[in-house]
Amino acid sequence: MTDEGGAPRISEILQGGKVDEGGVHLKREVLLAQLFPSQVTRPKLGRYDVLEFVGEGGMGTVYAAYDPRLDRRVAVKLLRKASAGDPQRHARLLREAKALARLSHPNIVTIHEVWEEDGEIHLAMEFIQGEDLSRWQQAPHDWREVVEAYRQAGEGLAAAHDAGLVYRDFKPHNAIRREEDGVVKLLDFGLARVAGDPLEARTEPEPAGVDAPEGGEHLTRPGAIMGTPAYMAPEQLEGAPADARSDQYGFCAALWEGLYRQLPHERVILGGGIFEKEERVEPPRDAGVPTWVRRVLERGLAVDPAERYPSMRALLRDLARDPAQRRRRVLGLAGAGLTMVIGGLAIAELRSEPPTPCVELSAAWDEAQRDAAREGVSRAGGSAAAQTWTLLEPRLDRHAEELSRIRRQSCESHRRGLLPDEHYQLQVACLDRRQAAFTQLVELLGHADEAAVSNANKAITELPSPWVCTNTESLLAEHLPPDDPEVAARVGSLREELARASAEEAAGLYDQAEARSDEVLEQARTLAYEPLQAEALVRWGSARMLAGEADSLQRLDEALWMSLASEQRRVAAEAAAKRIFALVELQDRSADASEAIALARSLVARSGAADWRTRWALSNNTAVALERKGEQSAALGAYQEALARIPDEEDLGTFERAATLLNMAPVQLRLGQSTQAVDSARGALEQLDSLFGSEHPRWRGGKATLASLLRKSGRLAEAQATLDSVLERYSEDDPPPPWMLLEAARIARARDQHAGARQWIARARARLGEPGPRPTVWDVVLTAMDAEILAAQGYARGLDELERLVVTVGSDLRVDLDLGRAEARLSLGRAAEAEAILHAVLADPELTEWDRMSAELLMARVLVAQARWSDAREHLRGLVEGNRLVPVERAQALDALATAELGLGLRDRSLEHAEQAVRALRGADPDSDAMRRAEATLARARDLAPSPPLAGP
Amino acid sequence: MWTQGANDGQLITEWKRGDQSAGAELFRRYYAPILRFYRSKVGGQAPDLVQRCFLRCIEIRPRIREEDSFRCFVFGVARNVLLEHYRRARSNARVDFGEQTVEDLSPTPTSELAQEERSQLLLQALRRLPVDQQIVVELYYWEELNAREIAEIYEVPEPTIRTRLRRAKLRLEQELCGLASTPQIARQTLTSLDAWARRLRDQLDEPERP
């Protein structure tokens, strides 16, 4: 080895056989798995997933690992290949390790498993979070606490001695104090004597000739580099074999240091590492340690082993004999100092670095994206742009912040071994979907998409919170990825596509959402992966349903069956809840709703983890179905249930709450609860204000709806003031939508402001532009209203225009037109003609319940006008018993009924119904036409009715 | 996507484009050299410093340019992380890395790092060089970086690096002579070091290494 060719490369020299390639490989993969958790699989040691490199020392290397079988954390130690060239020694080491694994004591770290892999001995040990006593005792503690900690360590030593094992190298480093409960455990028991030959590796001073101390050196100087023999018994330093009494010495030296914060002795080591002598050092007087404790320790520290206690147990007995007080446990007292993660090896001094933070966090929301979004909102947000952005920005911030926080948290749990790989991957995939949806929304904003900007605040609160990704249980229940990793990756990215589709859906871009889900569906079919097909179908169906397409029902049905087949309860629940709406609202099949509701209810109940939105949708849609079937009380109950299902958390569910409240108000109105109805609408407005701001079309729409509710309650002055406050927010460039102008016309007409009403109609017409060849619903409604107003003033000229529409109108608008024609004729006193028209309308078997109601009411009025009391009464009885009428209609019906009954001489009945009519208008303007009429009828009924009996019932 | 044969530049491109697996591959390639780098300077804490170094690299990923040498980038970061580590260990004291040696800063027994006495000697000698000299020597001989690349890491002109290398070699010889415990070991070590030193001299005189 003296020739040049034999000269080892410097790098080889430095790696010097101690850094074996396998070790480097393992450490490298562990680190890579920490830095790139979704790319690099955690290496395994035996059956354990390695989480983190913990430390390296003379004995070997320690890793924190996770035991998937028992779902717990362990420390895995690889004993250094010191015995590689010595099979006998290797065998002995293995035998010792296995003997240790059988040793079970609360104060000794448990060894779960010992095995050999690649010629190396591996130990899986109990994982302890805490600090070793050497670190722990750096902070000041009451002497009793210190004695208690060491008493536990002493119990461990005694138990080992009972089993015939000697520690040989006891020192504060080798005892760990568990953070959570203060339990102290011994580490590395017994291995020291076989593994590293402590007298060579640990007590030998630095290589001869290097830093050779002149005339001896105090080896106990602080920061001594080599394994310090400070705690070792003198006989060990002289080369004699160690026994239990040597451990006793070490124990006492360590405890002494813990109490007095200095070692009990000073030792002189001569050059060449020869131990010369030791001298006892007087401890500080002010240490506050009782003399009796010191006496016990001094006996244990006797230079002659024969003078020490006969056993650890004897020593512990004396140590427990506190004359002043009984031993008490000091468990749980907080120890100051750093908390470290320690496994089976005194690594405190090795582990100076903080644990790896999780870094795999993609930037979800950077300045460039923010600027683009702000720009997009200001370009497409119209007059509401500024307000939209003010409300939107913090929501986007919060969502992005939550995304990265949950990512960090999830990565952190994974890193600390609290989250198995499989669960972590599910969480990461879920977070990727949330990220995709968020990014999609942000991109839409950046493109200044009008719908997206208008719906942005709703959409961002509708995007599922990243929190859902922390619910591993529900992720496991729904999203088990396929086994084939390639298919799984494909499925993962398709699911991200669906998340994007749901962002588009939330942003009101139904076409895009549909197209994207359709594309995913195609791909899912190619993959023949049913769960994904179901997910794509429900997205497609949902987007189509929101777009108002009747055929969305088929998609949702398909999604339902497929998700049931692939056991995806959450998807099934969503499909079932949504199809109720498609069935009732888009296909007018209220009659079939009961079955759909029952099915959805059972599915939602079974899918424990169903999104609250699905539960809300179920209740809300059930209410819609009940309402359509005329079951107003039940509908109100279901709406209240829907409200109760919305969580009360910041702006979560704001839109849903507003939607349900606005749905609920007319139901309350029909149930005669006008005040509550108005309160509901006002509640909805509050929600819309906090979600969108008062410049937003949705808020304005909500306010106009409130005006309409007020009108239907007969509170006309209020209705007008409310609507005026909305209308004045519009301008030339930003005109109100036609339906608001129509509402303004209706309010004006109800207040007998004929000219004003006709002006509103003219404005609405102007807004709509030139009529096309086929009349729209607007043409019909506006023309009819104009004709009615003219008729109310005695002019028949409006009728001509109405009659012209008869030729061109489609069958779907025919009823609306006919009702208008009849109403106008009634006003003109041409009741017989009106009757004929209504007769035809009522003869139509296809007539919906709601149209029938309107026709019946009008017919009754026509009959009253002709003094055909009996016939009128026939039509009215059903109407007033049902609950489809809003207060003004109810008052109108009751008034007509009272009049008919008066005509028939049924005075009691008439009085009763006239009173009801007035009551229905409770809160209405006293000077309104409806109220005046109701009161007039009541007065007539009172005049004709006999006086009420004097005595009460 | 990248393939096994991809060079560092291609991996950087893919990584910056969001392919995490390319990032993982880059760090996989540099784990052993960086561990070696730290091992001779901080002993058992080396894996922790590798981790810190890689984290830093990931943090400042946007600053890596595709045309840069990742090798120079990662060693530059490694050095900064090392110096920070020393500074932190010495808390507030100012540390002059042109003067202080690894042995002053990180007293680790060399027996923990190398077994053969001869290797220990060489290592110990290296550790007695000022930190920056040690790094320069190691990068040059172990990592086979040329003076230009080292100059890039240090952000100093190339001739400065050549001067440092020359000084480092002289100091190393002195330290070795002072350390040798027995004449036999000293002779052995010096013989192999001589070969090493000859190589050092030859290489230093060449303007560019292939």
CSV table of C-alpha atoms in Angstrom, one decimal, chain A residues 496-762:
chain,number,residue,atom,x,y,z
A,496,GLU,CA,-59.1,17.0,-11.5
A,497,GLU,CA,-60.9,17.7,-14.7
A,498,LEU,CA,-64.2,17.0,-13.0
A,499,ALA,CA,-63.2,19.4,-10.2
A,500,ARG,CA,-62.6,22.0,-12.9
A,501,ALA,CA,-66.0,21.2,-14.3
A,502,SER,CA,-67.6,21.8,-10.9
A,503,ALA,CA,-65.9,25.1,-10.7
A,504,GLU,CA,-67.3,26.0,-14.1
A,505,GLU,CA,-70.7,24.9,-12.9
A,506,ALA,CA,-70.5,27.0,-9.8
A,507,ALA,CA,-69.5,29.9,-11.9
A,508,GLY,CA,-72.6,29.4,-14.0
A,509,LEU,CA,-70.7,28.3,-17.1
A,510,TYR,CA,-73.0,25.3,-17.6
A,511,ASP,CA,-72.0,24.6,-21.3
A,512,GLN,CA,-68.4,24.4,-20.5
A,513,ALA,CA,-69.0,22.3,-17.4
A,514,GLU,CA,-71.1,20.0,-19.5
A,515,ALA,CA,-68.5,19.7,-22.3
A,516,ARG,CA,-65.8,19.0,-19.8
A,517,SER,CA,-67.7,16.3,-18.0
A,518,ASP,CA,-68.7,14.8,-21.2
A,519,GLU,CA,-65.1,14.5,-22.2
A,520,VAL,CA,-64.2,12.9,-18.9
A,521,LEU,CA,-67.1,10.5,-19.3
A,522,GLU,CA,-65.7,9.4,-22.7
A,523,GLN,CA,-62.3,8.8,-21.1
A,524,ALA,CA,-63.7,7.0,-18.1
A,525,ARG,CA,-65.5,4.7,-20.5
A,526,THR,CA,-62.3,3.9,-22.3
A,527,LEU,CA,-60.7,3.1,-18.9
A,528,ALA,CA,-63.8,1.1,-18.0
A,529,TYR,CA,-63.7,2.6,-14.6
A,530,GLU,CA,-67.2,2.8,-13.3
A,531,PRO,CA,-66.8,5.1,-10.3
A,532,LEU,CA,-65.4,7.8,-12.5
A,533,GLN,CA,-68.2,7.4,-15.0
A,534,ALA,CA,-70.7,7.9,-12.3
A,535,GLU,CA,-68.9,11.0,-11.1
A,536,ALA,CA,-68.8,12.4,-14.6
A,537,LEU,CA,-72.4,11.7,-15.2
A,538,VAL,CA,-73.6,13.4,-12.1
A,539,ARG,CA,-71.5,16.5,-13.0
A,540,TRP,CA,-72.9,16.5,-16.5
A,541,GLY,CA,-76.4,16.0,-15.3
A,542,SER,CA,-76.0,18.7,-12.6
A,543,ALA,CA,-74.7,21.3,-15.1
A,544,ARG,CA,-77.4,20.5,-17.5
A,545,MET,CA,-80.1,20.7,-14.9
A,546,LEU,CA,-78.9,24.1,-13.8
A,547,ALA,CA,-78.9,25.2,-17.4
A,548,GLY,CA,-82.6,24.3,-17.3
A,549,GLU,CA,-82.5,21.3,-19.7
A,550,ALA,CA,-85.2,18.8,-19.1
A,551,ASP,CA,-83.1,15.9,-20.4
A,552,SER,CA,-80.7,16.4,-17.5
A,553,LEU,CA,-83.0,13.9,-15.7
A,554,GLN,CA,-81.7,11.1,-17.8
A,555,ARG,CA,-78.1,11.9,-17.0
A,556,LEU,CA,-78.8,12.1,-13.4
A,557,ASP,CA,-80.7,8.8,-13.5
A,558,GLU,CA,-77.8,7.2,-15.2
A,559,ALA,CA,-75.4,8.6,-12.7
A,560,LEU,CA,-77.7,7.3,-9.9
A,561,TRP,CA,-77.7,3.7,-11.2
A,562,MET,CA,-74.0,3.7,-12.0
A,563,SER,CA,-73.0,5.1,-8.6
A,564,LEU,CA,-75.2,2.5,-6.9
A,565,ALA,CA,-73.5,-0.2,-8.9
A,566,SER,CA,-70.1,1.0,-8.1
A,567,GLU,CA,-71.1,1.7,-4.5
A,568,GLN,CA,-70.4,5.4,-4.5
A,569,ARG,CA,-72.8,6.5,-1.9
A,570,ARG,CA,-72.0,10.1,-2.0
A,571,VAL,CA,-72.4,10.4,-5.8
A,572,ALA,CA,-75.6,8.4,-5.6
A,573,ALA,CA,-76.9,10.7,-2.9
A,574,GLU,CA,-76.1,13.8,-5.0
A,575,ALA,CA,-77.7,12.4,-8.1
A,576,ALA,CA,-80.8,11.3,-6.2
A,577,ALA,CA,-81.2,14.7,-4.5
A,578,LYS,CA,-80.7,16.6,-7.8
A,579,ARG,CA,-83.0,14.6,-9.9
A,580,ILE,CA,-86.0,15.6,-7.7
A,581,PHE,CA,-85.5,19.1,-9.0
A,582,ALA,CA,-85.2,18.0,-12.6
A,583,LEU,CA,-88.3,15.8,-12.3
A,584,VAL,CA,-90.5,18.5,-10.7
A,585,GLU,CA,-89.3,21.7,-12.2
A,586,LEU,CA,-88.0,20.7,-15.6
A,587,GLN,CA,-90.3,17.8,-16.4
A,588,ASP,CA,-93.4,19.0,-14.5
A,589,ARG,CA,-93.8,15.6,-13.0
A,590,SER,CA,-94.7,16.5,-9.4
A,591,ALA,CA,-96.8,13.4,-9.2
A,592,ASP,CA,-93.7,11.2,-9.4
A,593,ALA,CA,-91.8,13.1,-6.9
A,594,SER,CA,-92.8,11.1,-3.8
A,595,GLU,CA,-90.8,8.1,-5.0
A,596,ALA,CA,-87.8,10.2,-6.0
A,597,ILE,CA,-87.8,11.9,-2.6
A,598,ALA,CA,-88.1,8.6,-0.7
A,599,LEU,CA,-85.2,7.1,-2.7
A,600,ALA,CA,-83.0,10.2,-2.2
A,601,ARG,CA,-83.8,10.3,1.5
A,602,SER,CA,-82.7,6.7,2.0
A,603,LEU,CA,-79.5,7.3,0.0
A,604,VAL,CA,-78.6,10.4,1.8
A,605,ALA,CA,-79.2,8.8,5.1
A,606,ARG,CA,-77.0,5.9,4.2
A,607,SER,CA,-74.1,8.0,2.9
A,608,GLY,CA,-72.9,9.1,6.3
A,609,ALA,CA,-70.3,11.4,4.8
A,610,ALA,CA,-72.7,13.1,2.4
A,611,ASP,CA,-71.9,16.7,1.8
A,612,TRP,CA,-74.1,19.1,3.6
A,613,ARG,CA,-74.9,20.6,0.2
A,614,THR,CA,-76.4,17.3,-0.9
A,615,ARG,CA,-78.5,17.2,2.3
A,616,TRP,CA,-79.5,20.8,1.7
A,617,ALA,CA,-80.4,20.1,-1.9
A,618,LEU,CA,-82.5,17.1,-0.9
A,619,SER,CA,-84.5,19.2,1.6
A,620,ASN,CA,-84.8,22.2,-0.7
A,621,ASN,CA,-85.8,20.1,-3.7
A,622,THR,CA,-88.3,18.1,-1.6
A,623,ALA,CA,-89.8,21.4,-0.6
A,624,VAL,CA,-90.0,22.5,-4.2
A,625,ALA,CA,-91.8,19.3,-5.1
A,626,LEU,CA,-94.2,19.6,-2.2
A,627,GLU,CA,-94.9,23.2,-3.1
A,628,ARG,CA,-95.7,22.3,-6.6
A,629,LYS,CA,-98.1,19.7,-5.4
A,630,GLY,CA,-99.8,22.3,-3.4
A,631,GLU,CA,-98.7,20.9,0.0
A,632,GLN,CA,-97.7,24.2,1.3
A,633,SER,CA,-97.3,23.4,5.0
A,634,ALA,CA,-95.2,20.3,4.2
A,635,ALA,CA,-93.2,22.4,1.8
A,636,LEU,CA,-92.6,25.1,4.5
A,637,GLY,CA,-91.4,22.3,6.8
A,638,ALA,CA,-89.0,21.0,4.2
A,639,TYR,CA,-87.6,24.5,3.5
A,640,GLN,CA,-87.0,25.0,7.2
A,641,GLU,CA,-85.2,21.6,7.3
A,642,ALA,CA,-83.1,22.8,4.3
A,643,LEU,CA,-82.1,25.9,6.3
A,644,ALA,CA,-81.2,23.8,9.3
A,645,ARG,CA,-78.8,21.8,7.1
A,646,ILE,CA,-76.7,24.8,6.2
A,647,PRO,CA,-73.7,25.1,8.5
A,648,ASP,CA,-73.4,28.3,10.4
A,649,GLU,CA,-69.9,29.1,9.4
A,650,GLU,CA,-68.7,32.4,8.0
A,651,ASP,CA,-69.9,32.6,4.4
A,652,LEU,CA,-70.3,29.0,3.9
A,653,GLY,CA,-73.8,28.3,2.6
A,654,THR,CA,-74.7,32.0,2.1
A,655,PHE,CA,-76.0,31.4,-1.3
A,656,GLU,CA,-77.9,28.3,-0.4
A,657,ARG,CA,-79.5,30.1,2.5
A,658,ALA,CA,-80.6,33.0,0.3
A,659,ALA,CA,-82.0,30.6,-2.3
A,660,THR,CA,-84.0,28.7,0.3
A,661,LEU,CA,-85.3,31.8,2.0
A,662,LEU,CA,-86.4,33.2,-1.4
A,663,ASN,CA,-88.1,30.0,-2.2
A,664,MET,CA,-89.7,29.8,1.2
A,665,ALA,CA,-91.2,33.4,1.2
A,666,PRO,CA,-94.0,32.7,-1.3
A,667,VAL,CA,-95.0,29.5,0.5
A,668,GLN,CA,-95.3,31.5,3.7
A,669,LEU,CA,-97.3,34.0,1.8
A,670,ARG,CA,-99.8,31.4,0.6
A,671,LEU,CA,-100.0,30.1,4.1
A,672,GLY,CA,-101.1,33.6,5.1
A,673,GLN,CA,-97.9,34.3,6.9
A,674,SER,CA,-97.2,37.6,5.2
A,675,THR,CA,-95.0,39.0,7.9
A,676,GLN,CA,-92.8,35.9,8.0
A,677,ALA,CA,-92.6,35.9,4.2
A,678,VAL,CA,-91.3,39.4,4.1
A,679,ASP,CA,-88.9,38.6,6.9
A,680,SER,CA,-87.6,35.6,4.9
A,681,ALA,CA,-87.1,37.8,1.8
A,682,ARG,CA,-85.3,40.4,4.0
A,683,GLY,CA,-83.1,37.6,5.4
A,684,ALA,CA,-82.3,36.4,1.9
A,685,LEU,CA,-81.3,40.0,1.0
A,686,GLU,CA,-78.9,40.1,3.9
A,687,GLN,CA,-77.3,36.9,2.7
A,688,LEU,CA,-77.0,38.2,-0.9
A,689,ASP,CA,-75.6,41.5,0.4
A,690,SER,CA,-72.8,39.8,2.3
A,691,LEU,CA,-72.1,37.4,-0.6
A,692,PHE,CA,-72.4,39.6,-3.6
A,693,GLY,CA,-72.7,43.2,-2.4
A,694,SER,CA,-75.6,45.5,-3.0
A,695,GLU,CA,-74.4,46.5,-6.5
A,696,HIS,CA,-74.8,42.9,-7.7
A,697,PRO,CA,-77.7,41.9,-10.0
A,698,ARG,CA,-78.6,39.1,-7.7
A,699,TRP,CA,-79.0,41.5,-4.7
A,700,ARG,CA,-81.1,43.8,-6.8
A,701,GLY,CA,-83.2,40.9,-8.1
A,702,GLY,CA,-83.7,39.8,-4.5
A,703,LYS,CA,-84.9,43.3,-3.5
A,704,ALA,CA,-87.3,43.4,-6.4
A,705,THR,CA,-88.6,40.0,-5.3
A,706,LEU,CA,-89.2,41.5,-1.9
A,707,ALA,CA,-91.2,44.3,-3.6
A,708,SER,CA,-93.3,41.7,-5.4
A,709,LEU,CA,-94.0,39.9,-2.1
A,710,LEU,CA,-95.1,43.1,-0.5
A,711,ARG,CA,-97.4,43.7,-3.4
A,712,LYS,CA,-98.9,40.3,-3.1
A,713,SER,CA,-99.5,41.0,0.6
A,714,GLY,CA,-101.3,44.2,-0.3
A,715,ARG,CA,-98.5,46.4,1.2
A,716,LEU,CA,-98.4,48.5,-2.0
A,717,ALA,CA,-96.8,51.7,-0.7
A,718,GLU,CA,-93.9,49.7,0.8
A,719,ALA,CA,-93.7,47.6,-2.4
A,720,GLN,CA,-93.3,50.7,-4.5
A,721,ALA,CA,-90.7,52.3,-2.2
A,722,THR,CA,-88.8,49.0,-2.2
A,723,LEU,CA,-88.8,48.7,-5.9
A,724,ASP,CA,-88.0,52.3,-6.5
A,725,SER,CA,-84.9,52.0,-4.3
A,726,VAL,CA,-83.8,49.2,-6.6
A,727,LEU,CA,-84.7,50.9,-9.9
A,728,GLU,CA,-82.8,54.0,-9.0
A,729,ARG,CA,-79.6,52.0,-8.9
A,730,TYR,CA,-79.9,51.4,-12.6
A,731,SER,CA,-78.9,53.9,-15.3
A,732,GLU,CA,-79.1,54.5,-19.0
A,733,ASP,CA,-76.1,52.2,-19.6
A,734,ASP,CA,-77.2,49.7,-17.2
A,735,PRO,CA,-81.0,49.4,-17.6
A,736,PRO,CA,-83.1,47.2,-15.3
A,737,PRO,CA,-84.2,43.8,-16.5
A,738,PRO,CA,-87.8,43.6,-18.1
A,739,TRP,CA,-89.3,41.6,-15.2
A,740,MET,CA,-88.5,44.4,-12.8
A,741,LEU,CA,-90.2,46.9,-15.0
A,742,LEU,CA,-93.2,44.5,-15.2
A,743,GLU,CA,-93.3,44.4,-11.4
A,744,ALA,CA,-93.2,48.1,-11.3
A,745,ALA,CA,-96.2,48.1,-13.7
A,746,ARG,CA,-98.0,45.6,-11.5
A,747,ILE,CA,-97.5,47.7,-8.4
A,748,ALA,CA,-98.7,50.8,-10.2
A,749,ARG,CA,-101.7,49.1,-11.5
A,750,ALA,CA,-102.6,47.7,-8.0
A,751,ARG,CA,-102.4,51.3,-6.8
A,752,ASP,CA,-104.7,52.4,-9.6
A,753,GLN,CA,-102.0,54.4,-11.2
A,754,HIS,CA,-103.0,53.5,-14.7
A,755,ALA,CA,-100.9,55.9,-16.6
A,756,GLY,CA,-97.8,55.1,-14.6
A,757,ALA,CA,-98.4,51.4,-15.1
A,758,ARG,CA,-98.6,51.8,-18.8
A,759,GLN,CA,-95.4,53.8,-18.8
A,760,TRP,CA,-93.6,51.0,-17.1
A,761,ILE,CA,-95.0,48.6,-19.7
A,762,ALA,CA,-93.8,50.8,-22.5
